[in-house]
Amino acid sequence: MTSITASLGVASYPDRGRTGFVAIQATDAALYRAKAAGRNQVIVADRSGLKINLTYSCL
């Protein structure tokens, strides 16, 4: 059986960027951190550049 995983980056506007473009950049960076952290994770962009990991697993 093939397993499917999801890696997500999340950022909210205007909390994570003064413009929509900056918020999208924060989302993109969070997505790549999720992939680098082993995939199948949700990373929420933080104002200070730190990250919050939320791991979600499907059975």
mmCIF file of N, CA and C in Angstrom, residues 10-57:
data_model
loop_
_atom_site.group_PDB
_atom_site.id
_atom_site.type_symbol
_atom_site.label_atom_id
_atom_site.label_comp_id
_atom_site.label_asym_id
_atom_site.label_seq_id
_atom_site.Cartn_x
_atom_site.Cartn_y
_atom_site.Cartn_z
ATOM 1 N N VAL A 10 2.431 27.423 7.036
ATOM 2 C CA VAL A 10 1.293 28.300 7.336
ATOM 3 C C VAL A 10 1.811 29.643 7.837
ATOM 4 N N ALA A 11 1.240 30.716 7.327
ATOM 5 C CA ALA A 11 1.525 32.072 7.813
ATOM 6 C C ALA A 11 0.259 32.894 7.626
ATOM 7 N N SER A 12 -0.007 33.789 8.552
ATOM 8 C CA SER A 12 -1.204 34.624 8.441
ATOM 9 C C SER A 12 -0.822 36.062 8.112
ATOM 10 N N TYR A 13 -1.697 36.703 7.385
ATOM 11 C CA TYR A 13 -1.516 38.105 7.018
ATOM 12 C C TYR A 13 -2.464 38.948 7.859
ATOM 13 N N PRO A 14 -2.049 40.015 8.439
ATOM 14 C CA PRO A 14 -0.770 40.706 8.354
ATOM 15 C C PRO A 14 0.206 40.340 9.477
ATOM 16 N N ASP A 15 -0.125 39.340 10.283
ATOM 17 C CA ASP A 15 0.735 38.992 11.414
ATOM 18 C C ASP A 15 2.133 38.553 11.007
ATOM 19 N N ARG A 16 2.271 37.893 9.867
ATOM 20 C CA ARG A 16 3.572 37.366 9.453
ATOM 21 C C ARG A 16 4.190 38.138 8.295
ATOM 22 N N GLY A 17 3.594 39.265 7.964
ATOM 23 C CA GLY A 17 4.152 40.101 6.904
ATOM 24 C C GLY A 17 3.278 41.314 6.672
ATOM 25 N N ARG A 18 3.907 42.439 6.415
ATOM 26 C CA ARG A 18 3.142 43.673 6.205
ATOM 27 C C ARG A 18 2.452 43.712 4.847
ATOM 28 N N THR A 19 2.905 42.872 3.935
ATOM 29 C CA THR A 19 2.259 42.771 2.629
ATOM 30 C C THR A 19 1.915 41.305 2.375
ATOM 31 N N GLY A 20 1.025 41.082 1.442
ATOM 32 C CA GLY A 20 0.687 39.719 1.085
ATOM 33 C C GLY A 20 1.891 38.956 0.563
ATOM 34 N N PHE A 21 2.745 39.645 -0.188
ATOM 35 C CA PHE A 21 3.944 39.014 -0.737
ATOM 36 C C PHE A 21 4.859 38.514 0.373
ATOM 37 N N VAL A 22 5.054 39.303 1.411
ATOM 38 C CA VAL A 22 5.919 38.897 2.522
ATOM 39 C C VAL A 22 5.298 37.724 3.277
ATOM 40 N N ALA A 23 3.985 37.731 3.439
ATOM 41 C CA ALA A 23 3.312 36.611 4.104
ATOM 42 C C ALA A 23 3.467 35.333 3.285
ATOM 43 N N ILE A 24 3.402 35.445 1.963
ATOM 44 C CA ILE A 24 3.600 34.276 1.106
ATOM 45 C C ILE A 24 5.033 33.766 1.218
ATOM 46 N N GLN A 25 5.994 34.674 1.306
ATOM 47 C CA GLN A 25 7.386 34.258 1.499
ATOM 48 C C GLN A 25 7.551 33.504 2.814
ATOM 49 N N ALA A 26 6.894 33.977 3.876
ATOM 50 C CA ALA A 26 6.963 33.302 5.171
ATOM 51 C C ALA A 26 6.325 31.920 5.086
ATOM 52 N N THR A 27 5.220 31.811 4.351
ATOM 53 C CA THR A 27 4.565 30.519 4.155
ATOM 54 C C THR A 27 5.478 29.560 3.402
ATOM 55 N N ASP A 28 6.113 30.053 2.361
ATOM 56 C CA ASP A 28 7.015 29.236 1.564
ATOM 57 C C ASP A 28 8.196 28.743 2.397
ATOM 58 N N ALA A 29 8.770 29.634 3.204
ATOM 59 C CA ALA A 29 9.888 29.244 4.067
ATOM 60 C C ALA A 29 9.443 28.186 5.075
ATOM 61 N N ALA A 30 8.249 28.342 5.631
ATOM 62 C CA ALA A 30 7.728 27.365 6.587
ATOM 63 C C ALA A 30 7.505 26.012 5.907
ATOM 64 N N LEU A 31 7.041 26.026 4.663
ATOM 65 C CA LEU A 31 6.848 24.780 3.911
ATOM 66 C C LEU A 31 8.169 24.042 3.743
ATOM 67 N N TYR A 32 9.215 24.749 3.360
ATOM 68 C CA TYR A 32 10.509 24.097 3.168
ATOM 69 C C TYR A 32 11.096 23.604 4.489
ATOM 70 N N ARG A 33 10.810 24.309 5.589
ATOM 71 C CA ARG A 33 11.240 23.806 6.912
ATOM 72 C C ARG A 33 10.493 22.514 7.245
ATOM 73 N N ALA A 34 9.213 22.433 6.889
ATOM 74 C CA ALA A 34 8.441 21.209 7.138
ATOM 75 C C ALA A 34 9.016 20.040 6.351
ATOM 76 N N LYS A 35 9.370 20.278 5.102
ATOM 77 C CA LYS A 35 9.956 19.213 4.286
ATOM 78 C C LYS A 35 11.316 18.794 4.838
ATOM 79 N N ALA A 36 12.121 19.753 5.247
ATOM 80 C CA ALA A 36 13.454 19.456 5.767
ATOM 81 C C ALA A 36 13.388 18.741 7.114
ATOM 82 N N ALA A 37 12.316 18.942 7.850
ATOM 83 C CA ALA A 37 12.165 18.337 9.179
ATOM 84 C C ALA A 37 11.662 16.899 9.099
ATOM 85 N N GLY A 38 11.527 16.360 7.908
ATOM 86 C CA GLY A 38 11.122 14.973 7.780
ATOM 87 C C GLY A 38 9.786 14.776 7.113
ATOM 88 N N ARG A 39 9.219 15.814 6.581
ATOM 89 C CA ARG A 39 7.929 15.745 5.879
ATOM 90 C C ARG A 39 6.799 15.343 6.807
ATOM 91 N N ASN A 40 5.590 15.317 6.269
ATOM 92 C CA ASN A 40 4.381 14.959 7.024
ATOM 93 C C ASN A 40 4.219 15.821 8.273
ATOM 94 N N GLN A 41 4.477 17.120 8.126
ATOM 95 C CA GLN A 41 4.391 18.053 9.243
ATOM 96 C C GLN A 41 3.754 19.357 8.804
ATOM 97 N N VAL A 42 3.276 20.098 9.790
ATOM 98 C CA VAL A 42 2.787 21.453 9.569
ATOM 99 C C VAL A 42 3.695 22.383 10.352
ATOM 100 N N ILE A 43 4.270 23.372 9.673
ATOM 101 C CA ILE A 43 5.117 24.371 10.332
ATOM 102 C C ILE A 43 4.416 25.717 10.210
ATOM 103 N N VAL A 44 4.247 26.384 11.340
ATOM 104 C CA VAL A 44 3.625 27.703 11.384
ATOM 105 C C VAL A 44 4.730 28.747 11.491
ATOM 106 N N ALA A 45 4.741 29.692 10.548
ATOM 107 C CA ALA A 45 5.738 30.757 10.570
ATOM 108 C C ALA A 45 5.516 31.638 11.793
ATOM 109 N N ASP A 46 6.594 32.021 12.425
ATOM 110 C CA ASP A 46 6.538 32.856 13.621
ATOM 111 C C ASP A 46 7.144 34.221 13.300
ATOM 112 N N ARG A 47 6.664 35.253 13.927
ATOM 113 C CA ARG A 47 7.174 36.610 13.681
ATOM 114 C C ARG A 47 8.662 36.719 13.933
ATOM 115 N N SER A 48 9.152 36.008 14.929
ATOM 116 C CA SER A 48 10.567 36.115 15.287
ATOM 117 C C SER A 48 11.458 35.227 14.435
ATOM 118 N N GLY A 49 10.855 34.479 13.497
ATOM 119 C CA GLY A 49 11.638 33.583 12.666
ATOM 120 C C GLY A 49 11.769 32.194 13.263
ATOM 121 N N LEU A 50 11.264 32.016 14.485
ATOM 122 C CA LEU A 50 11.266 30.691 15.082
ATOM 123 C C LEU A 50 10.123 29.898 14.477
ATOM 124 N N LYS A 51 10.105 28.626 14.707
ATOM 125 C CA LYS A 51 9.043 27.821 14.133
ATOM 126 C C LYS A 51 8.292 27.063 15.209
ATOM 127 N N ILE A 52 7.067 26.746 14.904
ATOM 128 C CA ILE A 52 6.232 25.919 15.770
ATOM 129 C C ILE A 52 5.904 24.677 14.964
ATOM 130 N N ASN A 53 6.226 23.516 15.473
ATOM 131 C CA ASN A 53 5.959 22.261 14.760
ATOM 132 C C ASN A 53 4.662 21.643 15.229
ATOM 133 N N LEU A 54 3.820 21.306 14.304
ATOM 134 C CA LEU A 54 2.617 20.523 14.568
ATOM 135 C C LEU A 54 2.738 19.295 13.675
ATOM 136 N N THR A 55 2.859 18.136 14.263
ATOM 137 C CA THR A 55 3.012 16.929 13.470
ATOM 138 C C THR A 55 1.672 16.230 13.363
ATOM 139 N N TYR A 56 1.297 15.892 12.137
ATOM 140 C CA TYR A 56 0.035 15.223 11.878
ATOM 141 C C TYR A 56 0.321 13.934 11.121
ATOM 142 N N SER A 57 -0.155 12.849 11.605
ATOM 143 C CA SER A 57 0.061 11.572 10.938
ATOM 144 C C SER A 57 -1.269 10.943 10.571
#
